[in-house]
CSV table of C-alpha atoms and ligand atoms in Angstrom, one decimal:
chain,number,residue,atom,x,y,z
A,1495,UNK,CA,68.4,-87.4,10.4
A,1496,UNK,CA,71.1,-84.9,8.9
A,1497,UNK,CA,74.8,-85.5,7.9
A,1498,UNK,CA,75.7,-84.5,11.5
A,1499,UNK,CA,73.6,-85.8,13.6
A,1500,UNK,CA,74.2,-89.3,11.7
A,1501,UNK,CA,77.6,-88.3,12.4
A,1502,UNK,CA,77.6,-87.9,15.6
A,1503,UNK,CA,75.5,-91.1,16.6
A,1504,UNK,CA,77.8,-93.0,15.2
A,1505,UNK,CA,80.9,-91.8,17.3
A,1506,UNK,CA,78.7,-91.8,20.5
A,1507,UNK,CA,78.2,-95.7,19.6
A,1508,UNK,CA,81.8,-96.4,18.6
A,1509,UNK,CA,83.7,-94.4,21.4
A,1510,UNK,CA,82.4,-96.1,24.6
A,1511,UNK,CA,84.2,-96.3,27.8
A,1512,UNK,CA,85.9,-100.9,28.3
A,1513,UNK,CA,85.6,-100.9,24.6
A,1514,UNK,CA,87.5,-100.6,21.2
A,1515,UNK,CA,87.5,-101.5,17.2
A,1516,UNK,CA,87.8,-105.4,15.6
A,1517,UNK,CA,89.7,-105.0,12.3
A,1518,UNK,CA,88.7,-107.4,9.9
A,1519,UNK,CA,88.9,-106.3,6.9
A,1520,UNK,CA,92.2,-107.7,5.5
A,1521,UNK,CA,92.4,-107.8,1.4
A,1522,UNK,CA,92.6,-111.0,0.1
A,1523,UNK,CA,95.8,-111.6,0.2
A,1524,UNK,CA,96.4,-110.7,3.7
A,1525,UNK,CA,93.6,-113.0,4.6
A,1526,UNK,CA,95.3,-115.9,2.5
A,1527,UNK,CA,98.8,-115.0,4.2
A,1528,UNK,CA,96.8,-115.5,7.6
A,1529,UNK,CA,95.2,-118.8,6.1
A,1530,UNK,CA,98.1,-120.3,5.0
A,1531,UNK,CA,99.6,-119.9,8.5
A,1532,UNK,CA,97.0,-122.2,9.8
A,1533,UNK,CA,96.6,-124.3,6.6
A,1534,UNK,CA,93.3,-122.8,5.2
A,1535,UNK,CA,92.6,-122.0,1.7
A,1536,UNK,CA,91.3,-118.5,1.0
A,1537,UNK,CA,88.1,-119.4,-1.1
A,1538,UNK,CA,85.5,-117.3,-0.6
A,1539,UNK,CA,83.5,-119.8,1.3
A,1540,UNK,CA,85.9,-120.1,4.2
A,1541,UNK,CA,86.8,-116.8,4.5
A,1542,UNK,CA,82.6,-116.8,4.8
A,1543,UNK,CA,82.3,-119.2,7.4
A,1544,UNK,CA,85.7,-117.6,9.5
A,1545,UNK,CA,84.3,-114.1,9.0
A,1546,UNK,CA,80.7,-115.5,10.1
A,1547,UNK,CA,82.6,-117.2,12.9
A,1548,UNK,CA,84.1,-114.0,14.2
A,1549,UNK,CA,80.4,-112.3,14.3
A,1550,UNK,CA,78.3,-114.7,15.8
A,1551,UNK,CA,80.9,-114.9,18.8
A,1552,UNK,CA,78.5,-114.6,21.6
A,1553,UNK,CA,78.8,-111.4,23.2
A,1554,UNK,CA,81.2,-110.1,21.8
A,1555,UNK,CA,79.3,-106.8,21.7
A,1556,UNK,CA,80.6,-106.5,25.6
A,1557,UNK,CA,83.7,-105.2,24.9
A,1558,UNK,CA,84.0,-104.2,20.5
A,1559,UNK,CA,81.8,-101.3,19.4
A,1560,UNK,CA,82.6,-101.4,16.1
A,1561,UNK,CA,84.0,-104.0,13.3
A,1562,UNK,CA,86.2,-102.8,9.9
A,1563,UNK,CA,84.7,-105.3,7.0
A,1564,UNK,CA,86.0,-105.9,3.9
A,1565,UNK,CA,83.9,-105.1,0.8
A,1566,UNK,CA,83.0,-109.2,0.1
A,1567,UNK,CA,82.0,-109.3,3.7
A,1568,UNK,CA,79.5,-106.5,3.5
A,1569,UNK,CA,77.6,-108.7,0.7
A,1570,UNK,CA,77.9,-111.9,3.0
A,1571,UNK,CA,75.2,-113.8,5.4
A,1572,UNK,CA,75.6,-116.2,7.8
A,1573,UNK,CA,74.4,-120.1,7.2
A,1574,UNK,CA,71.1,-119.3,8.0
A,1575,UNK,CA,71.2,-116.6,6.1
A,1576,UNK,CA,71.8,-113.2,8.1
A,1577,UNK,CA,73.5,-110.6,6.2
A,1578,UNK,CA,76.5,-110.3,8.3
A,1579,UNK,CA,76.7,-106.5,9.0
A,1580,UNK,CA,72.8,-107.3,10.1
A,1581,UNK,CA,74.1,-109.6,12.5
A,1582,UNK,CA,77.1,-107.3,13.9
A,1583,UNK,CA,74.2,-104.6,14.7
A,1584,UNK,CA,72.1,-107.7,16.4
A,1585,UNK,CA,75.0,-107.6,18.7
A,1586,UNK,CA,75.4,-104.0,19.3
A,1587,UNK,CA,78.9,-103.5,17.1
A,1588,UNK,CA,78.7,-100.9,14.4
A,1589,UNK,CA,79.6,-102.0,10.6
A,1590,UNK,CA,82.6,-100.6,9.1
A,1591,UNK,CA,83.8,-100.5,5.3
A,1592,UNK,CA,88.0,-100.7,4.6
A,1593,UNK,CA,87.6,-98.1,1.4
A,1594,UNK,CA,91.0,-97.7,0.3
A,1595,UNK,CA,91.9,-99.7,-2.6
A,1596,UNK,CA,95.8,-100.6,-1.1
A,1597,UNK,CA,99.2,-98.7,-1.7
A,1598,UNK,CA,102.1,-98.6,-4.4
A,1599,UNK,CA,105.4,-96.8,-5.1
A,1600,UNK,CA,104.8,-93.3,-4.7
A,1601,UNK,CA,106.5,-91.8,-8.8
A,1602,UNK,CA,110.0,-90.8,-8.9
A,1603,UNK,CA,110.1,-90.9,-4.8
A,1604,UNK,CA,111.9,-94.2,-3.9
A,1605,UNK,CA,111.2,-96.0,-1.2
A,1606,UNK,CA,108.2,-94.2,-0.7
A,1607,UNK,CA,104.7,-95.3,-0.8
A,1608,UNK,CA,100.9,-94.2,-1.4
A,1609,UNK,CA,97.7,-95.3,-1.2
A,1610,UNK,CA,94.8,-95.3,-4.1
A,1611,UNK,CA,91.2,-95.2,-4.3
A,1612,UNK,CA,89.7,-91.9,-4.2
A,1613,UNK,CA,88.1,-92.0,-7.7
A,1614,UNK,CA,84.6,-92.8,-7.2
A,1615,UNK,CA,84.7,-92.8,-3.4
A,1616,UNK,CA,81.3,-90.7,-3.0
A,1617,UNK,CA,79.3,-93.1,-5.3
A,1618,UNK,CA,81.2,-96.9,-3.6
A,1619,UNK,CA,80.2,-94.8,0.0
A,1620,UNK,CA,76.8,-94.4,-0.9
A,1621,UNK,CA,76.5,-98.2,-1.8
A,1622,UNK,CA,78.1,-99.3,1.0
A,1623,UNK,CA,76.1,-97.1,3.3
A,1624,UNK,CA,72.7,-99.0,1.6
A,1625,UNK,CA,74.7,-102.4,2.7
A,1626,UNK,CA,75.0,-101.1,6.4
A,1627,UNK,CA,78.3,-99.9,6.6
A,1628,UNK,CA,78.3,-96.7,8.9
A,1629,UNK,CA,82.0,-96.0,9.1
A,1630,UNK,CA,84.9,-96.2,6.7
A,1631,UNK,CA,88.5,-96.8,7.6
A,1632,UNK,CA,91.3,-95.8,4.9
A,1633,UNK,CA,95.1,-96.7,5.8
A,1634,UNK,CA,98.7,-94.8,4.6
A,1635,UNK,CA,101.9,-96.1,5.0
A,1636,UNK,CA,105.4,-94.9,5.5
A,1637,UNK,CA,108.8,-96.7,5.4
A,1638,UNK,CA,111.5,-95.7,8.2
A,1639,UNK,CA,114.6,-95.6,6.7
A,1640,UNK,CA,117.9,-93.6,5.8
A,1641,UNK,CA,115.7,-91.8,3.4
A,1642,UNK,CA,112.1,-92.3,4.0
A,1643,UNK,CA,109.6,-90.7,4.6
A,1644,UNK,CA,110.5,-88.5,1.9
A,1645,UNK,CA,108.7,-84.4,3.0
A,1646,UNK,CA,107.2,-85.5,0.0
A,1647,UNK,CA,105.7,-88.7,0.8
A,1648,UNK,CA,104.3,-86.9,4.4
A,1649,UNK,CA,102.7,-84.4,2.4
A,1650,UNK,CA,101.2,-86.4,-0.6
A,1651,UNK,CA,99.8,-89.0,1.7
A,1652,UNK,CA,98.7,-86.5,4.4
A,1653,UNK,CA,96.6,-84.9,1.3
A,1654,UNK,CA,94.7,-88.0,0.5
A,1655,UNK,CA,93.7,-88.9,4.2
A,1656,UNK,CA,92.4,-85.5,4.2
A,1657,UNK,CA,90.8,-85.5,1.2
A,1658,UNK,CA,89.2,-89.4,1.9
A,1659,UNK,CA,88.2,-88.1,5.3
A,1660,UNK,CA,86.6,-85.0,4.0
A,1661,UNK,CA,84.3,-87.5,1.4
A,1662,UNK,CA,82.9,-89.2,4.2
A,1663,UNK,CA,82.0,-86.9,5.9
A,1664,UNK,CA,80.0,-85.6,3.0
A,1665,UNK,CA,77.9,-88.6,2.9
A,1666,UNK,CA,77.6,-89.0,6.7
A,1667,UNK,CA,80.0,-91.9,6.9
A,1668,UNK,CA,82.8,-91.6,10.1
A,1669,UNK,CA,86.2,-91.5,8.9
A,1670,UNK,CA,88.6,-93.2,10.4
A,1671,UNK,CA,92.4,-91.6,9.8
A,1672,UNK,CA,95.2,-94.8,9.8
A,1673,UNK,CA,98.7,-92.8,9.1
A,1674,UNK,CA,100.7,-96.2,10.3
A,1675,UNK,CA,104.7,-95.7,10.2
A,1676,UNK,CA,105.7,-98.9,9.8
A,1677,UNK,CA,107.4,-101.1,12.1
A,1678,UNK,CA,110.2,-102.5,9.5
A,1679,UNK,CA,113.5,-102.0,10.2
A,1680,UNK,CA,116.5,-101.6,12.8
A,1681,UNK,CA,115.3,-97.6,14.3
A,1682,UNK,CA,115.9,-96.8,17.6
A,1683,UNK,CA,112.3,-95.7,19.5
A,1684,UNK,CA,113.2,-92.2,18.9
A,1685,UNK,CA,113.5,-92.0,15.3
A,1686,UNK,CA,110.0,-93.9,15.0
A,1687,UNK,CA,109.2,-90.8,17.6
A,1688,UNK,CA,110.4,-88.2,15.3
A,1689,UNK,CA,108.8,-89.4,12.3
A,1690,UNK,CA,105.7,-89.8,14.0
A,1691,UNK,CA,105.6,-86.6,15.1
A,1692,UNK,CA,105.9,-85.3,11.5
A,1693,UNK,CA,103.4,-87.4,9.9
A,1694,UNK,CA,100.9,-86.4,12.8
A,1695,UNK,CA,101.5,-82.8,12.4
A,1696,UNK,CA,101.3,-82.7,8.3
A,1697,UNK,CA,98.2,-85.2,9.0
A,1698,UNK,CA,95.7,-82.8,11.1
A,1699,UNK,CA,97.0,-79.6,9.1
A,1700,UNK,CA,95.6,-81.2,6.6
A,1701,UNK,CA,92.4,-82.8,8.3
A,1702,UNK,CA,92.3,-78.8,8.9
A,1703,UNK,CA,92.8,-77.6,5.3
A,1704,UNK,CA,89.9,-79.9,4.1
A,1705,UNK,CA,87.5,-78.7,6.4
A,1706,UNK,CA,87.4,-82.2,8.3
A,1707,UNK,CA,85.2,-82.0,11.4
A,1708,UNK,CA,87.7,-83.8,14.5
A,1709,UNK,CA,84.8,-84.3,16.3
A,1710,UNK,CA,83.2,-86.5,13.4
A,1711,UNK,CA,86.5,-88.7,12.8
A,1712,UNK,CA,89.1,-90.9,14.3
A,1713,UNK,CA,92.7,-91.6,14.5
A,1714,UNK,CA,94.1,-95.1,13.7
A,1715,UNK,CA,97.8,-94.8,14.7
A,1716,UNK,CA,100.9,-96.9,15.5
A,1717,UNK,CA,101.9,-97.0,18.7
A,1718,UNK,CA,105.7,-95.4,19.4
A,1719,UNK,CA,108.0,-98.6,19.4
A,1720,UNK,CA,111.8,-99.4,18.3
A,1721,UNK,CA,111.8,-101.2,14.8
A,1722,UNK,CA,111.3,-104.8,14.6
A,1723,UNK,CA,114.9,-105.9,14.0
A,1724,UNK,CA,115.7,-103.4,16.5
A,1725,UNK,CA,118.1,-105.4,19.0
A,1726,UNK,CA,116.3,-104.3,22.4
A,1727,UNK,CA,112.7,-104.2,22.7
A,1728,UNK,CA,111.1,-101.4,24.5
A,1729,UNK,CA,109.1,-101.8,28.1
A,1730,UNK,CA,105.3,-100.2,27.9
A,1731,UNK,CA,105.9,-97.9,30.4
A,1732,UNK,CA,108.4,-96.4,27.6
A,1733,UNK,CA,106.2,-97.3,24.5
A,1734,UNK,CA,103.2,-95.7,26.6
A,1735,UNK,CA,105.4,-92.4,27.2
A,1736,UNK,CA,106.4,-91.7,23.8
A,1737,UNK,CA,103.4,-92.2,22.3
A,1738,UNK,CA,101.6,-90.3,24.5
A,1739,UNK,CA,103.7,-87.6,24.0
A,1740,UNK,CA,104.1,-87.1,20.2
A,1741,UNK,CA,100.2,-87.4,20.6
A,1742,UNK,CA,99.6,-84.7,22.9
A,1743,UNK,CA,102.1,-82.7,20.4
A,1744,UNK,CA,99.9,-83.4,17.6
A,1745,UNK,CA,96.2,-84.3,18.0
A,1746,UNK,CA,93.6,-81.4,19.0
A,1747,UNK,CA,91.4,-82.4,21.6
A,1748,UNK,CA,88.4,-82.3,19.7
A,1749,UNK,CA,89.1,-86.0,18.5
A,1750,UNK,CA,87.2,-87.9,20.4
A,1751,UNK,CA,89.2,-91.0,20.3
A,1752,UNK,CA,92.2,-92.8,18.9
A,1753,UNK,CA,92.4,-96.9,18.5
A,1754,UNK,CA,95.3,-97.9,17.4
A,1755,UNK,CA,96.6,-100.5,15.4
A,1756,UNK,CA,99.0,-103.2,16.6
A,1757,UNK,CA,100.8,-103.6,13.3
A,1758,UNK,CA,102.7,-106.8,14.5
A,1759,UNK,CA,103.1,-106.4,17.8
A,1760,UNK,CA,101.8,-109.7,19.6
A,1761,UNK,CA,98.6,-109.5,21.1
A,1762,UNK,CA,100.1,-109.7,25.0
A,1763,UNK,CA,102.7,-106.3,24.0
A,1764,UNK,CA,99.6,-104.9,22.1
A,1765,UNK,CA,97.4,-105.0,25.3
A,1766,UNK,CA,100.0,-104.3,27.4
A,1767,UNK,CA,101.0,-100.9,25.5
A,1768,UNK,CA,97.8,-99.9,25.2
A,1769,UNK,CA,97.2,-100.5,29.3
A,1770,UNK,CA,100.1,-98.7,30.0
A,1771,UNK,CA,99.1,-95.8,28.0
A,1772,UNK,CA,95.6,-95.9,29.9
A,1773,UNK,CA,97.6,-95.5,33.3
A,1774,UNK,CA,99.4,-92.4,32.7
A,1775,UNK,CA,97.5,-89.3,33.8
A,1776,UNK,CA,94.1,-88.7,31.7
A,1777,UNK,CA,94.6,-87.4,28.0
A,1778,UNK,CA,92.0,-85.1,25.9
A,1779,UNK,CA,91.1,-88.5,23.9
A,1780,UNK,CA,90.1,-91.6,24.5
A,1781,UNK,CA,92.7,-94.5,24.1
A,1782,UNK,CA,91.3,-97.7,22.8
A,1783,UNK,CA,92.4,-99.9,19.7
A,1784,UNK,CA,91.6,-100.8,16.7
A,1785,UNK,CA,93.4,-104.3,16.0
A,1786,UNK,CA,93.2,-107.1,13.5
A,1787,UNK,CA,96.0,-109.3,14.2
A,1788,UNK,CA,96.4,-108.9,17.9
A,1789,UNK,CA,92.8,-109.6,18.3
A,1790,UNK,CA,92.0,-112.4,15.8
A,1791,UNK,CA,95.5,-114.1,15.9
A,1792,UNK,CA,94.6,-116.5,18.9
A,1793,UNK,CA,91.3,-117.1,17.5
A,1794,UNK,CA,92.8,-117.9,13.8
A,1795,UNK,CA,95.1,-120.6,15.7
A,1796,UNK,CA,92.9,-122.2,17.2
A,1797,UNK,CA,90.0,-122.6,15.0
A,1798,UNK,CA,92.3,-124.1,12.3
A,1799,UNK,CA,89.5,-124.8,9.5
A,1800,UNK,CA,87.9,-127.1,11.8
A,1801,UNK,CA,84.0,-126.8,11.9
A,1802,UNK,CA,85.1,-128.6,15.8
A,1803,UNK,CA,87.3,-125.9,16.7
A,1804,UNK,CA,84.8,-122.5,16.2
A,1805,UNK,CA,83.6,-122.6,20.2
A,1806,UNK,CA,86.9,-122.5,20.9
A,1807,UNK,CA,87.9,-119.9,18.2
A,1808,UNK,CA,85.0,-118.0,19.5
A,1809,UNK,CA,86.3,-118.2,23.2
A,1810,UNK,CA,89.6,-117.2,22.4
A,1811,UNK,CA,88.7,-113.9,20.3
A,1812,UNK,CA,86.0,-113.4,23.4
A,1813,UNK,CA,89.0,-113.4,26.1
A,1814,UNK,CA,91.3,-111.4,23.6
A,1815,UNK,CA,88.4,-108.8,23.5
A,1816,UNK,CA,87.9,-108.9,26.8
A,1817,UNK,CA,92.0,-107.9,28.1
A,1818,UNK,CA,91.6,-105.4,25.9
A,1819,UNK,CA,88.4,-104.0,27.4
A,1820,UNK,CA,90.8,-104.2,31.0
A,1821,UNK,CA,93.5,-102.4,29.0
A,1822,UNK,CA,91.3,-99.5,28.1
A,1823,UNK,CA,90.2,-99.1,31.8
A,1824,UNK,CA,93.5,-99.4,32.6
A,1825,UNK,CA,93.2,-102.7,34.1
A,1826,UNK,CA,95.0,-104.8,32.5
A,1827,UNK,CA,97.5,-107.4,34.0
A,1828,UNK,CA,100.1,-109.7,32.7
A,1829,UNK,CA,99.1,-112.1,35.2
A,1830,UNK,CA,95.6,-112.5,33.6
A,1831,UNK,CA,96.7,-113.7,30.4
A,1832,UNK,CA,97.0,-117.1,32.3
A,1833,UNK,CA,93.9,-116.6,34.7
A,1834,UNK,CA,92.0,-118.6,31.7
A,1835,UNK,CA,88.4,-117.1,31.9
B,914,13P,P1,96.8,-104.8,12.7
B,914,13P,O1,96.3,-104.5,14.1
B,914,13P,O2,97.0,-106.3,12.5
B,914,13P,O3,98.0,-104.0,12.4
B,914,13P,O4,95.7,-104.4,11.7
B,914,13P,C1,95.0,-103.2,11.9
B,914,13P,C2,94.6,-102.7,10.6
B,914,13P,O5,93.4,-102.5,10.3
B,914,13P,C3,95.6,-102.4,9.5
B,914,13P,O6,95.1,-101.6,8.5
């Protein structure tokens, strides 16, 4: 098969209609700060036996289409001995690889951020591609405050999305684009708008510059919310309207879909945006998600470490997967969250 037929197969299977992305690819010490929260140790082994957990969840396949690994995952196997990106493709769910390598100060621009790990991208792709990985995901960050986003740090970190996405594309890998303006901080909804709208807009001029094929790639964004020590939260009939908006502003309708991130929203608000957002009138793209927390957090508390608790971990990611799948259809309901199954 060529580049772009290899391509395209792999957005037909991630971009289906009721279903959306399972991140779980947090670094290691994002997956210890999750641990510790439920008093786990991160060794290697657990983080094994959760990640195993997650992908033996029977059917899970029914509502995620794809799932972001980290790089220790992709050399992993099950107890009796599946590698695990073998076993998400047993259950229809395409293997993904987190490529960045994580962000840092961004020189003489303060407050500002960038992310590493383009040196060598090409040859860690092709590896990962022998492993099973068939998409890649590569995240940004940007800081709201009184003087960030710098123009600077749109530009810089628009530039290496581009340039990330444009490398896996090379090597017939689907990039997926996260620009994610962070949460943090006391903004109203409308300064997270207006920033948005800026980092979208240097984004795909980019994407464009690079020669980046839209139909080959997806958006990871945050959704359009007030900060987090903001004093009101915001309804998601509001959250749905912004969002959509600075969207439609921003993204060309060739992409064919963009799953967001929930970036500490709950998992309730994170499904109930996303629903809302599936009830306004149809958009050029598809609106799905791409969540690690808002999906996995339920299943994290109540597995615990305990070899006792993993049908009930298993049940609980299921029924997180499966409000989602409502929320893409636009079918989602608070009241189910306490229908049980
Ligand atoms: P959250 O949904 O927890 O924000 O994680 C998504 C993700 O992949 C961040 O890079």
């Amino acid at each position: 098969m060529n580049t772009q037929d290899q391509l395209q197969e792999t957005i037909e299977l991630l971009v289906q209609k009721g279903k959306g992305i399972l991140a779980a690819d947090e670094s290691d010490p994002t997956i210890a700060k999750r641990f510790d929260a439920i008093g786990v140790t991160s060794t290697e082994e657990h983080r094994r036996i959760y990640r195993s957990l997650i992908l033996e969840t029977p059917r899970l396949g029914d509502f995620i289409s794809g799932i972001i690994l980290f790089e220790e995952t992709l050399g992993q196997r099950t107890g009796d001995g599946t590698a695990l990106p073998e076993l998400a493709t047993r259950q229809g769910i395409v293997p993904g690889i987190k490529v960045d390598k994580g962000k840092g100060p961004l020189a003489l621009s303060p407050g500002d951020e960038i992310t590493q790990g383009l040196d060598g991208l090409a040859q860690r792709l092709e590896a990962y591609q022998i492993q099973g990985a068939r998409f890649a995901k590569w995240r940004n960050v940007y800081h709201i405050s009184d003087t960030t986003p710098s123009r600077l740090a749109i530009d810089a970190n628009a530039e290496m999305l581009a340039r990330y996405a444009a490398i896996c594309q090379t090597q017939g890998i689907v990039p997926i684009v996260e620009p994610e303006v962070l949460m943090d901080g006391d903004h109203t909804i409308e300064h997270c708008a207006a920033v948005s709208e800026q980092v979208l807009h240097a984004l795909f001029h980019a994407l464009h510059r690079h020669h980046v094929i839209l139909e080959h790639t997806l958006l990871k964004p945050s959704m359009i919310t007030p900060g987090k020590s903001y004093p009101q939260k915001a309804v998601p009939t509001v959250v749905a309207e912004q969002t959509v908006r600075i969207l439609r502003r921003t993204v060309p309708a060739a992409l064919p879909s963009i799953n967001f991130l929930s970036g500490g929203q709950t998992p309730e608000e994170a499904t109930a945006n996303l629903n809302a957002m599936n009830c306004l009138a149809p958009q050029p793209w598809e609106l799905s998600f791409s969540y690690g927390r808002a999906l996995q957090q339920p299943a994290l508390q109540a597995w615990r470490g305990e070899p006792g608790n993993v049908m009930a971990a298993q049940a609980a990611l299921y029924r997180r997967a499966e409000l989602n799948g409502a929320a893409r259809r636009g079918e989602y309901r608070p009241e189910m969250e306490s229908a049980g199954g």
